[in-house]
Short mmCIF file of C-alpha atoms in Angstrom, two decimals:
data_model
loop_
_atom_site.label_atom_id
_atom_site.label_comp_id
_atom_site.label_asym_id
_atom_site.label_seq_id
_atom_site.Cartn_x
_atom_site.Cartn_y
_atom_site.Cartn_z
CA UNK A 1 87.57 58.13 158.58
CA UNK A 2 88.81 60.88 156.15
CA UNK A 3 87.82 64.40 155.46
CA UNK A 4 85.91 64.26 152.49
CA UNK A 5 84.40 60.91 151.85
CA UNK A 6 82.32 60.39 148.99
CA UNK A 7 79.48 58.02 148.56
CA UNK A 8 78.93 56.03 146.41
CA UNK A 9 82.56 54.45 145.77
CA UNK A 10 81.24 53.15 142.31
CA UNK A 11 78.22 54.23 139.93
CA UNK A 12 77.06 53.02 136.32
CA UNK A 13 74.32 54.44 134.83
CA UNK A 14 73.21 54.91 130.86
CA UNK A 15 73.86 57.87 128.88
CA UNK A 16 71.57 60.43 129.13
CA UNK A 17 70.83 59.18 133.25
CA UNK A 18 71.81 61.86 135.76
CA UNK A 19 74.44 61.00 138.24
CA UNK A 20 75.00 62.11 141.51
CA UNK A 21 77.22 62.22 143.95
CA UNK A 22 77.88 62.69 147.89
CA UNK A 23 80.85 63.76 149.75
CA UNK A 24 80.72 64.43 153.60
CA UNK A 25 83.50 66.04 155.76
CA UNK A 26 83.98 66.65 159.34
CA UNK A 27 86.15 70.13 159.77
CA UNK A 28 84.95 73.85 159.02
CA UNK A 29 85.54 74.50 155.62
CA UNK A 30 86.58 77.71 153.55
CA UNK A 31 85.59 75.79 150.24
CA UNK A 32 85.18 72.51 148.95
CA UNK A 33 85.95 71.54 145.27
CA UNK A 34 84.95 69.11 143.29
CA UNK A 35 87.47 67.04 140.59
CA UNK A 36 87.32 64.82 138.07
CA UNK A 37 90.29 62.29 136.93
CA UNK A 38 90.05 60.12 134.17
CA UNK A 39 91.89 57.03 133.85
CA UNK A 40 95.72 56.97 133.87
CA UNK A 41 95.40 61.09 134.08
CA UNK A 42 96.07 63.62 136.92
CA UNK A 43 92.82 65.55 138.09
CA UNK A 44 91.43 68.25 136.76
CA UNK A 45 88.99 70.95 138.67
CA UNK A 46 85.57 71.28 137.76
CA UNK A 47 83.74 73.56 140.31
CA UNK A 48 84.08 74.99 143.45
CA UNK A 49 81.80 76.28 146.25
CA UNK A 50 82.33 78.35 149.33
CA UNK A 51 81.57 77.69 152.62
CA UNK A 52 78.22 80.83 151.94
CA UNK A 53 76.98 79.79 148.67
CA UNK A 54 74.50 77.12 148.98
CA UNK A 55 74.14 75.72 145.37
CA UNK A 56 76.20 76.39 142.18
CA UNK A 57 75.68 75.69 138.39
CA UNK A 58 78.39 74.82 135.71
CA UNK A 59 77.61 73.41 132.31
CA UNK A 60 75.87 69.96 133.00
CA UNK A 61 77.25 70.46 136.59
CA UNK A 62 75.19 71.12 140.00
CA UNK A 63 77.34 71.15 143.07
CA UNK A 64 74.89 71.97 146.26
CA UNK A 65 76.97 72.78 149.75
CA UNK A 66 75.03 71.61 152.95
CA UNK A 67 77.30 73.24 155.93
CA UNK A 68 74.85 72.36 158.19
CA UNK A 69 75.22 68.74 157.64
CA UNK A 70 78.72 68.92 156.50
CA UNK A 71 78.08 67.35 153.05
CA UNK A 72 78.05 68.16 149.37
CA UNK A 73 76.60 66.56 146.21
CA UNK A 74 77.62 66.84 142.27
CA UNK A 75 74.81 66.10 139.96
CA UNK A 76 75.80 65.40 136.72
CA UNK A 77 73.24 65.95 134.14
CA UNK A 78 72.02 64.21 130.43
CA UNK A 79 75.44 62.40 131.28
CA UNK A 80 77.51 60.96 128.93
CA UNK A 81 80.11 58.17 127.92
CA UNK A 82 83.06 60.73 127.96
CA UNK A 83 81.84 61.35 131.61
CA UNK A 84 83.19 58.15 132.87
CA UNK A 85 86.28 58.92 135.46
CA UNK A 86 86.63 58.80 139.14
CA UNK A 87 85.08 62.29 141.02
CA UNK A 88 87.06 63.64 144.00
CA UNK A 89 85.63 65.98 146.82
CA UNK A 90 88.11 68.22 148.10
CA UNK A 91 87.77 70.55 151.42
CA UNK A 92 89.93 73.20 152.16
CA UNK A 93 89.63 73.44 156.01
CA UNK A 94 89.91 76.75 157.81
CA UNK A 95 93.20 76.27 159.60
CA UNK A 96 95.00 74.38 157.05
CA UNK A 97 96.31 77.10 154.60
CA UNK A 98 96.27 76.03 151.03
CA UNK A 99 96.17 72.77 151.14
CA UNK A 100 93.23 70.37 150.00
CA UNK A 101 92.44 66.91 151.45
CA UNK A 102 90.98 64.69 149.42
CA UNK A 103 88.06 62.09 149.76
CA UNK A 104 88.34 58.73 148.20
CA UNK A 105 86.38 59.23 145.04
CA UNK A 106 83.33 57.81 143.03
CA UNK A 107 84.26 55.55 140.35
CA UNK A 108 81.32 56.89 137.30
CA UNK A 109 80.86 54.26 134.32
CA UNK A 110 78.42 55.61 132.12
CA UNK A 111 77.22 53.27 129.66
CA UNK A 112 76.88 54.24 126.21
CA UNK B 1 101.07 77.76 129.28
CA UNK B 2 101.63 74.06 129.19
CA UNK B 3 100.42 73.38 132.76
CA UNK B 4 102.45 71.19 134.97
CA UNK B 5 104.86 69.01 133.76
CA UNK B 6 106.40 66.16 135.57
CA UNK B 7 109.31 63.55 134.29
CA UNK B 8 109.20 60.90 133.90
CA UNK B 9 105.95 59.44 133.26
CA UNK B 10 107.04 56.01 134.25
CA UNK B 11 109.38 54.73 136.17
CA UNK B 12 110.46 50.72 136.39
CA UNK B 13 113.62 49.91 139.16
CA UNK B 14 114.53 47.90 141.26
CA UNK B 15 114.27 47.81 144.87
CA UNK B 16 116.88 49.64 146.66
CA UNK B 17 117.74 52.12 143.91
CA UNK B 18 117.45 55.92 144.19
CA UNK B 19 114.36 56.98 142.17
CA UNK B 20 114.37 60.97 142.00
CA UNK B 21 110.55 62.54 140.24
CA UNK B 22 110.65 65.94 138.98
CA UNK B 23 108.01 68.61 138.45
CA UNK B 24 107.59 72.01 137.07
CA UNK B 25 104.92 74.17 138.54
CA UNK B 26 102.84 76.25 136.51
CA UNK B 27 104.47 80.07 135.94
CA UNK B 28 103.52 82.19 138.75
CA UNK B 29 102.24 79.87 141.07
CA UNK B 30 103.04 80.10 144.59
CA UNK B 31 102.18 76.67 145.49
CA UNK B 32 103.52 73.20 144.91
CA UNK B 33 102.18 69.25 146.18
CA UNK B 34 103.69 66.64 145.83
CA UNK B 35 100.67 63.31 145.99
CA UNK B 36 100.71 59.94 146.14
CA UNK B 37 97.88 57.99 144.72
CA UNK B 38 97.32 53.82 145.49
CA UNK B 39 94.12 52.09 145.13
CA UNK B 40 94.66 51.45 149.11
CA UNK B 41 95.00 54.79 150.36
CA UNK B 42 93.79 56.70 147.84
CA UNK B 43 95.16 60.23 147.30
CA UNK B 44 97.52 61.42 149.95
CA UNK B 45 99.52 64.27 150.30
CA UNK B 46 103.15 64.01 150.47
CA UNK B 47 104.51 67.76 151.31
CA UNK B 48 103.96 71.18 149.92
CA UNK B 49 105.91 74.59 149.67
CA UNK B 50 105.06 77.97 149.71
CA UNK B 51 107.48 80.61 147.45
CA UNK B 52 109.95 77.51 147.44
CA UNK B 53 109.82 77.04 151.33
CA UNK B 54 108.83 73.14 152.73
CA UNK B 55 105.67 74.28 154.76
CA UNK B 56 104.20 71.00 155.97
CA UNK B 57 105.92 67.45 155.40
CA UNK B 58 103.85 65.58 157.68
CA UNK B 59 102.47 63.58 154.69
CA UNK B 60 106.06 62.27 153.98
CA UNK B 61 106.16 58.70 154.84
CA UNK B 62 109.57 58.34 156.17
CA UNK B 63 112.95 59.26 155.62
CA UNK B 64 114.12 58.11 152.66
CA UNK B 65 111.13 59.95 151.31
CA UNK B 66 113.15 64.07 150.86
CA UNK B 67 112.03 66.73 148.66
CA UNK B 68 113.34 70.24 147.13
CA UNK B 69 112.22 73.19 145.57
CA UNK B 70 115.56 74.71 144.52
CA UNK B 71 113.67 77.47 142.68
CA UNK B 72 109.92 78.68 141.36
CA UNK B 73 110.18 76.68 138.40
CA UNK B 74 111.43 73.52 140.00
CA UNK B 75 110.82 70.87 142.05
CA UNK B 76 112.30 66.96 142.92
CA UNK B 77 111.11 64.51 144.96
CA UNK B 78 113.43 61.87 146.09
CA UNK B 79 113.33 58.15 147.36
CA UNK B 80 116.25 55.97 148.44
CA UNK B 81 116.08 53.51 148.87
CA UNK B 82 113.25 52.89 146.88
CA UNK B 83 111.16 49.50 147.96
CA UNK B 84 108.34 47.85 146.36
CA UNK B 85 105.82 49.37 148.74
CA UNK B 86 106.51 53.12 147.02
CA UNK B 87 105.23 51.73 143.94
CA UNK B 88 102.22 54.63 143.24
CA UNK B 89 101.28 57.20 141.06
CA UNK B 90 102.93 60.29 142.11
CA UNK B 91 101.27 63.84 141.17
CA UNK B 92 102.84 66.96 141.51
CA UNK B 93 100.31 70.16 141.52
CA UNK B 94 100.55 73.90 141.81
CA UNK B 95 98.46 76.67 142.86
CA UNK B 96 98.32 80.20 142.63
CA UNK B 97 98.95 82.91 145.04
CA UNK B 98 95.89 82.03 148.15
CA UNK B 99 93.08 84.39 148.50
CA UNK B 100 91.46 82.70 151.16
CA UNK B 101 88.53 81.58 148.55
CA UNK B 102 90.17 80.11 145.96
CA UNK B 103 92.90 77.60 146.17
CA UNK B 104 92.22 75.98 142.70
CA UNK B 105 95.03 73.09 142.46
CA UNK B 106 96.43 72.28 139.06
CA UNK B 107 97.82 68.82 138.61
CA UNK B 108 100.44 67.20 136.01
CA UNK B 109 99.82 64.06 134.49
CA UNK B 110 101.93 62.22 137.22
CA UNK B 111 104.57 60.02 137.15
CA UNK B 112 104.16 56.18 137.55
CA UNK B 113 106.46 54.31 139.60
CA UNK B 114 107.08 50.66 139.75
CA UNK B 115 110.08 49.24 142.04
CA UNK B 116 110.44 45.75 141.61
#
């Protein structure tokens, strides 16, 4: 299986639910980053979290970082229609430079 | 700044053709990627370069898969013969310099590719 898999692959909820969302990965990581891409789009960052920071807050946006377990998980808050896109994990493994592998992504329908 | 910009946004020919995507980084950025999205395999990376130098191509599927970076501001990717399996949404990104912490990856709007 991939670096950076996220679970679930699909989620629908009503506006104003909280989402959340899981991504596991297998290597030591420098970072992983967390992306959004709306239909027909390209993605677009949202947050990022290194390997020593434990939790981190943006907007409506919780990422928490689990390096013990190798996992992550972006909690969307008060969540709303515009929300609705696909939600990539991305790690940035120690010995791979600057690139990024990318997990398979959660599909988010929020329901208006 | 205007953020990546890749040509064209779609793409219809026919199998066997020579299909040629082209991107244009972000200013500054030392970085470029070329993807390739399907439902089946998701997002993939193709190849990336460094201050215009190829530094891994491992992601390119085979040879009739090539891609340049003549210059900073510039990049192609190239198929031929194109076949109807290449049909994908291809992304192009850039990055700025690395700091070892940050390796924020800025993508265009991609260029969708149909070969019939």
């Amino acid at each position: 299986s991939q670096q950076g898999e996220e679970d679930p692959q699909a989620l629908s909820i009503q506006e104003g639910e909280n989402a959340t969302m899981n991504c596991s990965y297998k290597t030591s990581i420098n970072n992983l980053q967390w992306y959004r891409q709306n239909s027909g789009r390209g993605l677009v960052h949202l947050i990022l979290i290194r390997s020593n920071e434990r939790e981190k807050h943006s907007g409506r946006l919780r990422v928490t970082l689990d390096t013990s377990k190798k996992s992550s998980s972006l909690l969307i808050t008060a969540s709303r229609a515009a929300d609705t896109a696909s939600y990539f994990c991305a790690t940035d493994a120690r010995d791979s430079g600057s690139r990024l592998t990318f997990g398979e992504g959660t599909q988010l329908t929020v329901n208006p | 700044d205007a953020g990546v910009i890749q040509s064209p946004r779609h793409e219809v020919t026919e199998m066997g053709q020579e299909v040629t995507l082209r991107c244009k980084p972000i200013s500054g950025h030392d970085y470029l990627f070329w993807y390739r999205q399907t439902m089946m395999r998701g997002l993939e990376l193709l190849i990336y370069f460094n201050n215009n130098v190829p530094i891994d191509d491992s992601g390119m599927p085979e040879d009739r898969f090539s891609a340049k970076m003549p210059n900073a501001s510039f990049s192609t990717l190239k198929i031929q013969p194109s076949e109807p399996r290449d049909s994908a949404v291809y992304f192009c990104a850039s990055s700025p310099r690395w700091s070892g912490y940050y390796n924020e990856q800025f993508f265009g709007p991609g260029t969708r590719l149909t070969v019939l």
